[in-house]
Every structure is written in structure tokens, then in C-alpha cells.
Amino acid sequence: MSKHQAKKRFGQNFLKDGNIINNIVRAIAPKEDQFIVEIGPGQGAITADLIDSGARVHCIELDRDLLPILRSQFITRENWSLENTDALLVNYSEIADDGQQIRVVGNLPYNISTPLIFKLLEHADVITDMYFMLQKEVVLRLCAQVGDNNYGRLSVMTQYYCDAANLFLVPPTAFTPMPKVDSAIVRLAPKTKRPNVADFQLFQALVRDCFNQRRKTIRNTLKHRLSADQMATLPVDVSLRPEALSLDDYVALANAVTELTS
């Protein structure tokens, strides 16, 4: 395999541990009739096993210097394709033929992990599941429940769309070069039935506004939207801070605000 110098600006850390690679592929369990999008294949650590399953594998890689390394390994494989682009610019609803459901996997650098996950959640209707290697702290935030210190906007919005599971830790020694933080594998499985939100944009805005002022009470966040009398009718305790409200609470709050302001 060609030598490639990992680039800090792309947040590159290449997976090298065979046991971890096997555990990831076993968790994904790729099958022949599936369409898998691999974001940031790097030097192809898990790509070969995905291709060997018989699944169609479409890789999205931003770093042009990695393209020859990937092509040298996989160009002869009929069920493999490669796209040199920014994963944040891809329309995931149009990426598969004939509206086929897609599975998304990837080792995501920290600097794009949150915006990319939000981007993919917008296309949740065409995604069966997602498996990501992320910094451990991001995985903890994705999976956090009410009362957890890691609970926040990312937790609420991810869990509106998906069931989130922290599968296993990946130590720095599994990579070259070694990162300074632990990583983890998360599975995000879009829900077949999501909570009923009357005005999704308002729901998004409320969750964002509340956690942007997470040290303040819900009352403080809502005072520019509702009067004191209106707040008294809400189905949640507005004296609480944002981390005390569950996903269901935020749905109920958003629906109540929608009704009061429409």
C-alpha cells in the first residue's frame, strides 16, 4: 500500500487494528442486497470487508491524495464506486438508485461530525442505519439521557430521529497516528415512527434556543415568545433548566407553543 501522510486539516487517523476492524464489520453485518455509503474510507481499512460481503459500496473521500490508494485496491471490484467530494455537500436522498434505502458508515473527524450527523438526519427517511467512529465524547452526547451531563441539543435532535446505541470503545492505539482521545462506535437507527411534532421548525428552534442558554430556565428562554399567563398553561415546568426536559417534554412544549402562537 502506498505511504500516505495523515493530514491534520482533515482530522485523519487511520484505523490499523485488525480486531477492531473485525468488530466494526461484524456490528455492521453487511449483506449482498444492500447499498452502503462509506464516508471517509481513508486507506480502505474496512472497505475491503464491506465489498467482500457483496453489498454495493459507494465511498466518499475528500482527500485527493487518498484516491490512488483506494483505486489501486478496489478499482477492479464491480460493486465498488468512489466519489471525491465533501460529505457535507452530498444529497443522500438521491445517492442510491431507484430510491433504495442506504446504510451509512464512516470514521468521522471531530470538526465535521456534528454538522454531518445533522445533515444525515435530514435524510433519515432513506437511511436504514448508520455506524460511525467518533470521539467518545460525541458518542456520549448522542446517546445521553435526561440528567446526564452529556445531554444536550445533539442528544434530543438525534433521538427524535433515531435510536442511538454506544457499541464499544476504540483506544488510541488502534490508529496511526494515535489520536489524543478515545473513540467509540455508535449505531444510529432511524425510527419508523417519530414523535408527532406540529411545527418541526419551531421544535428545532426551541431545542436550539434552550440549550444555547442551558444555565438559564425554560421560562427565561421562552419569555420573548410567550406571556407569563401563556407560560402558566404549558405542559412542562418552566422553572427547570433545559437538561431536565426529555425528548417527549420538548415535543409537548413545542406543540403547546405552536398552539398558543398560531
mmCIF file of C-alpha atoms in Angstrom:
data_model
loop_
_atom_site.group_PDB
_atom_site.id
_atom_site.type_symbol
_atom_site.label_atom_id
_atom_site.label_comp_id
_atom_site.label_asym_id
_atom_site.label_seq_id
_atom_site.Cartn_x
_atom_site.Cartn_y
_atom_site.Cartn_z
ATOM 1 C CA MET A 1 0.000 0.000 0.000
ATOM 2 C CA SER A 2 1.253 3.486 -0.798
ATOM 3 C CA LYS A 3 2.507 5.599 2.068
ATOM 4 C CA HIS A 4 0.213 8.458 2.960
ATOM 5 C CA GLN A 5 0.981 11.177 5.461
ATOM 6 C CA ALA A 6 -2.074 11.800 7.650
ATOM 7 C CA LYS A 7 -3.298 15.387 7.311
ATOM 8 C CA LYS A 8 -4.272 17.374 10.381
ATOM 9 C CA ARG A 9 -6.647 19.601 8.437
ATOM 10 C CA PHE A 10 -8.734 16.551 7.521
ATOM 11 C CA GLY A 11 -8.519 15.137 11.051
ATOM 12 C CA GLN A 12 -7.032 11.929 9.672
ATOM 13 C CA ASN A 13 -6.282 8.967 11.945
ATOM 14 C CA PHE A 14 -6.151 5.677 10.067
ATOM 15 C CA LEU A 15 -7.506 2.500 11.636
ATOM 16 C CA LYS A 16 -4.930 -0.299 11.788
ATOM 17 C CA ASP A 17 -6.106 -2.730 14.496
ATOM 18 C CA GLY A 18 -7.396 -5.933 12.870
ATOM 19 C CA ASN A 19 -9.547 -6.925 15.857
ATOM 20 C CA ILE A 20 -11.269 -3.540 15.933
ATOM 21 C CA ILE A 21 -11.815 -3.681 12.157
ATOM 22 C CA ASN A 22 -13.407 -7.147 12.534
ATOM 23 C CA ASN A 23 -15.623 -5.922 15.387
ATOM 24 C CA ILE A 24 -16.830 -2.964 13.323
ATOM 25 C CA VAL A 25 -17.630 -5.106 10.273
ATOM 26 C CA ARG A 26 -19.362 -7.673 12.491
ATOM 27 C CA ALA A 27 -21.507 -4.916 14.018
ATOM 28 C CA ILE A 28 -22.447 -3.538 10.577
ATOM 29 C CA ALA A 29 -23.150 -7.069 9.238
ATOM 30 C CA PRO A 30 -23.197 -6.020 5.547
ATOM 31 C CA LYS A 31 -25.244 -8.146 3.134
ATOM 32 C CA GLU A 32 -25.316 -8.695 -0.613
ATOM 33 C CA ASP A 33 -28.552 -6.846 -1.408
ATOM 34 C CA GLN A 34 -27.593 -3.652 0.456
ATOM 35 C CA PHE A 35 -26.250 -0.257 -0.620
ATOM 36 C CA ILE A 36 -23.588 1.062 1.751
ATOM 37 C CA VAL A 37 -22.187 4.587 1.721
ATOM 38 C CA GLU A 38 -18.773 4.781 3.393
ATOM 39 C CA ILE A 39 -17.784 8.309 4.374
ATOM 40 C CA GLY A 40 -14.047 8.858 4.685
ATOM 41 C CA PRO A 41 -12.734 5.381 3.794
ATOM 42 C CA GLY A 42 -9.172 6.587 4.356
ATOM 43 C CA GLN A 43 -6.858 3.836 3.162
ATOM 44 C CA GLY A 44 -9.660 1.267 2.981
ATOM 45 C CA ALA A 45 -9.374 -0.405 6.397
ATOM 46 C CA ILE A 46 -12.973 -1.657 6.443
ATOM 47 C CA THR A 47 -13.784 -1.085 2.758
ATOM 48 C CA ALA A 48 -12.464 -4.477 1.620
ATOM 49 C CA ASP A 49 -14.692 -6.395 4.056
ATOM 50 C CA LEU A 50 -17.725 -4.321 3.055
ATOM 51 C CA ILE A 51 -17.061 -5.074 -0.622
ATOM 52 C CA ASP A 52 -16.430 -8.773 0.083
ATOM 53 C CA SER A 53 -19.924 -9.040 1.602
ATOM 54 C CA GLY A 54 -21.367 -8.445 -1.874
ATOM 55 C CA ALA A 55 -23.016 -5.170 -0.852
ATOM 56 C CA ARG A 56 -22.701 -2.208 -3.238
ATOM 57 C CA VAL A 57 -20.207 0.118 -1.594
ATOM 58 C CA HIS A 58 -20.022 3.797 -2.530
ATOM 59 C CA CYS A 59 -17.092 5.620 -0.928
ATOM 60 C CA ILE A 60 -16.995 9.374 -0.377
ATOM 61 C CA GLU A 61 -13.460 10.700 0.145
ATOM 62 C CA LEU A 62 -12.438 14.354 0.245
ATOM 63 C CA ASP A 63 -8.637 13.906 0.237
ATOM 64 C CA ARG A 64 -7.456 13.595 -3.385
ATOM 65 C CA ASP A 65 -4.171 12.049 -2.261
ATOM 66 C CA LEU A 66 -6.068 9.006 -0.975
ATOM 67 C CA LEU A 67 -7.853 8.315 -4.278
ATOM 68 C CA PRO A 68 -4.930 6.426 -5.935
ATOM 69 C CA ILE A 69 -4.505 4.286 -2.807
ATOM 70 C CA LEU A 70 -8.181 3.320 -2.856
ATOM 71 C CA ARG A 71 -8.309 2.784 -6.616
ATOM 72 C CA SER A 72 -5.208 0.565 -6.542
ATOM 73 C CA GLN A 73 -7.057 -1.793 -4.179
ATOM 74 C CA PHE A 74 -10.638 -1.706 -5.382
ATOM 75 C CA ILE A 75 -10.893 -0.430 -8.977
ATOM 76 C CA THR A 76 -11.498 -3.953 -10.316
ATOM 77 C CA ARG A 77 -14.393 -4.597 -7.937
ATOM 78 C CA GLU A 78 -17.700 -4.163 -9.763
ATOM 79 C CA ASN A 79 -19.664 -3.442 -6.574
ATOM 80 C CA TRP A 80 -17.435 -0.500 -5.569
ATOM 81 C CA SER A 81 -17.548 3.170 -6.569
ATOM 82 C CA LEU A 82 -15.681 6.259 -5.415
ATOM 83 C CA GLU A 83 -16.686 9.918 -5.212
ATOM 84 C CA ASN A 84 -14.182 12.681 -4.481
ATOM 85 C CA THR A 85 -16.297 15.274 -2.689
ATOM 86 C CA ASP A 86 -17.168 16.808 0.668
ATOM 87 C CA ALA A 87 -19.631 14.560 2.521
ATOM 88 C CA LEU A 88 -21.450 17.677 3.736
ATOM 89 C CA LEU A 89 -22.416 18.526 0.137
ATOM 90 C CA VAL A 90 -23.902 15.152 -0.832
ATOM 91 C CA ASN A 91 -27.644 14.698 -1.359
ATOM 92 C CA TYR A 92 -28.106 11.375 0.424
ATOM 93 C CA SER A 93 -31.733 11.070 -0.687
ATOM 94 C CA GLU A 94 -30.569 10.830 -4.316
ATOM 95 C CA ILE A 95 -27.402 8.786 -3.900
ATOM 96 C CA ALA A 96 -28.919 5.320 -4.361
ATOM 97 C CA ASP A 97 -30.671 4.057 -7.490
ATOM 98 C CA ASP A 98 -34.469 3.887 -7.588
ATOM 99 C CA GLY A 99 -34.896 5.228 -4.069
ATOM 100 C CA GLN A 100 -33.138 2.254 -2.442
ATOM 101 C CA GLN A 101 -32.523 2.517 1.288
ATOM 102 C CA ILE A 102 -28.901 3.200 2.208
ATOM 103 C CA ARG A 103 -26.673 2.253 5.120
ATOM 104 C CA VAL A 104 -24.035 4.808 6.127
ATOM 105 C CA VAL A 105 -20.716 4.023 7.795
ATOM 106 C CA GLY A 106 -17.682 6.159 8.491
ATOM 107 C CA ASN A 107 -14.798 7.278 10.664
ATOM 108 C CA LEU A 108 -15.753 10.917 11.121
ATOM 109 C CA PRO A 109 -13.242 13.621 12.066
ATOM 110 C CA TYR A 110 -14.291 15.719 15.038
ATOM 111 C CA ASN A 111 -14.550 19.008 13.110
ATOM 112 C CA ILE A 112 -17.358 17.768 10.835
ATOM 113 C CA SER A 113 -19.006 15.069 12.962
ATOM 114 C CA THR A 114 -21.862 17.132 14.399
ATOM 115 C CA PRO A 115 -22.803 19.076 11.215
ATOM 116 C CA LEU A 116 -22.586 15.864 9.167
ATOM 117 C CA ILE A 117 -24.822 13.948 11.560
ATOM 118 C CA PHE A 118 -27.392 16.778 11.438
ATOM 119 C CA LYS A 119 -27.148 16.703 7.628
ATOM 120 C CA LEU A 120 -27.735 12.925 7.537
ATOM 121 C CA LEU A 121 -30.677 13.195 9.938
ATOM 122 C CA GLU A 122 -32.396 15.390 7.333
ATOM 123 C CA HIS A 123 -32.283 12.335 5.041
ATOM 124 C CA ALA A 124 -33.306 9.789 7.707
ATOM 125 C CA ASP A 125 -36.236 8.578 5.589
ATOM 126 C CA VAL A 126 -33.859 6.909 3.099
ATOM 127 C CA ILE A 127 -31.348 5.598 5.670
ATOM 128 C CA THR A 128 -31.692 2.167 7.302
ATOM 129 C CA ASP A 129 -28.924 2.711 9.836
ATOM 130 C CA MET A 130 -25.619 4.494 10.450
ATOM 131 C CA TYR A 131 -22.421 3.268 12.096
ATOM 132 C CA PHE A 132 -19.855 5.898 12.988
ATOM 133 C CA MET A 133 -16.487 6.001 14.656
ATOM 134 C CA LEU A 134 -16.417 9.262 16.613
ATOM 135 C CA GLN A 135 -14.645 10.815 19.539
ATOM 136 C CA LYS A 136 -16.009 9.122 22.659
ATOM 137 C CA GLU A 137 -17.389 12.442 23.955
ATOM 138 C CA VAL A 138 -19.540 12.876 20.836
ATOM 139 C CA VAL A 139 -20.942 9.349 21.172
ATOM 140 C CA LEU A 140 -21.765 10.025 24.827
ATOM 141 C CA ARG A 141 -23.639 13.168 23.754
ATOM 142 C CA LEU A 142 -25.556 11.324 21.034
ATOM 143 C CA CYS A 143 -26.715 8.625 23.448
ATOM 144 C CA ALA A 144 -27.178 10.716 26.637
ATOM 145 C CA GLN A 145 -30.449 10.663 28.531
ATOM 146 C CA VAL A 146 -32.086 13.294 30.753
ATOM 147 C CA GLY A 147 -29.956 14.195 33.753
ATOM 148 C CA ASP A 148 -26.694 13.067 32.132
ATOM 149 C CA ASN A 149 -24.012 15.777 31.954
ATOM 150 C CA ASN A 150 -23.587 14.973 28.254
ATOM 151 C CA TYR A 151 -27.296 15.521 27.498
ATOM 152 C CA GLY A 152 -27.960 18.421 25.130
ATOM 153 C CA ARG A 153 -29.262 19.576 21.761
ATOM 154 C CA LEU A 154 -27.401 16.821 19.895
ATOM 155 C CA SER A 155 -28.976 14.184 22.184
ATOM 156 C CA VAL A 156 -32.539 15.491 21.738
ATOM 157 C CA MET A 157 -32.386 16.002 17.966
ATOM 158 C CA THR A 158 -30.601 12.705 17.296
ATOM 159 C CA GLN A 159 -33.056 10.771 19.433
ATOM 160 C CA TYR A 160 -36.023 12.476 17.767
ATOM 161 C CA TYR A 161 -34.906 10.770 14.554
ATOM 162 C CA CYS A 162 -33.027 7.695 15.746
ATOM 163 C CA ASP A 163 -32.468 5.046 18.341
ATOM 164 C CA ALA A 164 -28.841 5.583 19.423
ATOM 165 C CA ALA A 165 -26.544 2.896 20.858
ATOM 166 C CA ASN A 166 -22.960 3.200 22.098
ATOM 167 C CA LEU A 167 -21.492 -0.093 20.841
ATOM 168 C CA PHE A 168 -17.856 -0.171 22.017
ATOM 169 C CA LEU A 169 -14.765 1.907 22.743
ATOM 170 C CA VAL A 170 -11.797 2.163 20.384
ATOM 171 C CA PRO A 171 -8.458 3.058 22.047
ATOM 172 C CA PRO A 172 -5.938 5.495 20.521
ATOM 173 C CA THR A 173 -3.549 2.579 19.885
ATOM 174 C CA ALA A 174 -5.923 1.280 17.177
ATOM 175 C CA PHE A 175 -4.921 4.187 14.903
ATOM 176 C CA THR A 176 -1.950 5.629 13.132
ATOM 177 C CA PRO A 177 -1.128 8.326 14.028
ATOM 178 C CA MET A 178 -2.500 7.852 17.534
ATOM 179 C CA PRO A 179 -5.137 10.454 18.460
ATOM 180 C CA LYS A 180 -5.034 12.039 21.913
ATOM 181 C CA VAL A 181 -8.585 10.938 22.734
ATOM 182 C CA ASP A 182 -10.614 7.737 22.969
ATOM 183 C CA SER A 183 -13.041 6.916 20.176
ATOM 184 C CA ALA A 184 -16.238 4.870 20.148
ATOM 185 C CA ILE A 185 -18.565 3.196 17.669
ATOM 186 C CA VAL A 186 -22.164 4.377 17.653
ATOM 187 C CA ARG A 187 -25.164 2.901 15.848
ATOM 188 C CA LEU A 188 -27.954 5.267 14.833
ATOM 189 C CA ALA A 189 -31.113 3.555 13.565
ATOM 190 C CA PRO A 190 -33.802 5.920 12.193
ATOM 191 C CA LYS A 191 -37.167 5.387 13.872
ATOM 192 C CA THR A 192 -40.072 4.091 11.800
ATOM 193 C CA LYS A 193 -42.407 6.277 13.888
ATOM 194 C CA ARG A 194 -41.194 9.624 15.190
ATOM 195 C CA PRO A 195 -42.843 11.798 17.860
ATOM 196 C CA ASN A 196 -45.679 13.880 16.430
ATOM 197 C CA VAL A 197 -44.483 17.491 16.104
ATOM 198 C CA ALA A 198 -46.949 20.105 14.833
ATOM 199 C CA ASP A 199 -44.278 22.579 13.639
ATOM 200 C CA PHE A 200 -40.891 20.958 13.184
ATOM 201 C CA GLN A 201 -39.020 24.219 12.568
ATOM 202 C CA LEU A 202 -40.347 25.644 15.816
ATOM 203 C CA PHE A 203 -39.421 22.412 17.643
ATOM 204 C CA GLN A 204 -35.855 22.637 16.282
ATOM 205 C CA ALA A 205 -35.606 26.299 17.212
ATOM 206 C CA LEU A 206 -36.890 25.707 20.760
ATOM 207 C CA VAL A 207 -34.403 22.906 21.397
ATOM 208 C CA ARG A 208 -31.567 25.016 19.981
ATOM 209 C CA ASP A 209 -32.552 28.134 21.947
ATOM 210 C CA CYS A 210 -32.953 26.251 25.214
ATOM 211 C CA PHE A 211 -29.550 24.578 25.056
ATOM 212 C CA ASN A 212 -27.850 27.755 23.857
ATOM 213 C CA GLN A 213 -28.860 29.116 27.270
ATOM 214 C CA ARG A 214 -28.549 25.885 29.218
ATOM 215 C CA ARG A 215 -27.695 27.646 32.505
ATOM 216 C CA LYS A 216 -30.996 29.534 32.349
ATOM 217 C CA THR A 217 -34.529 28.261 32.949
ATOM 218 C CA ILE A 218 -37.022 27.363 30.243
ATOM 219 C CA ARG A 219 -39.028 30.414 31.342
ATOM 220 C CA ASN A 220 -36.108 32.679 30.506
ATOM 221 C CA THR A 221 -35.753 31.150 27.028
ATOM 222 C CA LEU A 222 -39.482 31.452 26.280
ATOM 223 C CA LYS A 223 -40.098 34.993 27.552
ATOM 224 C CA HIS A 224 -39.727 36.530 24.073
ATOM 225 C CA ARG A 225 -42.300 34.061 22.675
ATOM 226 C CA LEU A 226 -44.977 33.832 25.385
ATOM 227 C CA SER A 227 -46.570 35.914 28.112
ATOM 228 C CA ALA A 228 -46.458 34.855 31.775
ATOM 229 C CA ASP A 229 -50.120 33.786 31.539
ATOM 230 C CA GLN A 230 -49.419 31.655 28.484
ATOM 231 C CA MET A 231 -46.408 30.045 30.166
ATOM 232 C CA ALA A 232 -48.620 29.054 33.089
ATOM 233 C CA THR A 233 -50.613 26.795 30.732
ATOM 234 C CA LEU A 234 -47.593 24.885 29.383
ATOM 235 C CA PRO A 235 -47.312 21.107 29.986
ATOM 236 C CA VAL A 236 -43.772 21.402 31.413
ATOM 237 C CA ASP A 237 -42.302 23.110 34.462
ATOM 238 C CA VAL A 238 -40.752 26.291 33.047
ATOM 239 C CA SER A 239 -38.635 26.769 36.180
ATOM 240 C CA LEU A 240 -36.497 23.805 35.078
ATOM 241 C CA ARG A 241 -33.273 24.036 33.099
ATOM 242 C CA PRO A 242 -33.016 22.548 29.596
ATOM 243 C CA GLU A 243 -31.198 19.345 30.646
ATOM 244 C CA ALA A 244 -34.171 18.396 32.863
ATOM 245 C CA LEU A 245 -36.574 18.013 29.906
ATOM 246 C CA SER A 246 -36.858 14.761 27.957
ATOM 247 C CA LEU A 247 -37.454 14.430 24.222
ATOM 248 C CA ASP A 248 -41.168 13.895 24.943
ATOM 249 C CA ASP A 249 -41.164 17.050 27.081
ATOM 250 C CA TYR A 250 -39.657 19.094 24.244
ATOM 251 C CA VAL A 251 -42.230 17.701 21.800
ATOM 252 C CA ALA A 252 -45.079 18.578 24.184
ATOM 253 C CA LEU A 253 -43.572 22.027 24.797
ATOM 254 C CA ALA A 254 -43.170 22.770 21.088
ATOM 255 C CA ASN A 255 -46.704 21.628 20.291
ATOM 256 C CA ALA A 256 -48.105 23.789 23.100
ATOM 257 C CA VAL A 257 -46.127 26.850 21.944
ATOM 258 C CA THR A 258 -47.326 26.249 18.388
ATOM 259 C CA GLU A 259 -50.947 26.197 19.542
ATOM 260 C CA LEU A 260 -50.520 29.311 21.694
ATOM 261 C CA THR A 261 -48.835 31.358 18.968
ATOM 262 C CA SER A 262 -50.767 30.255 15.886
#
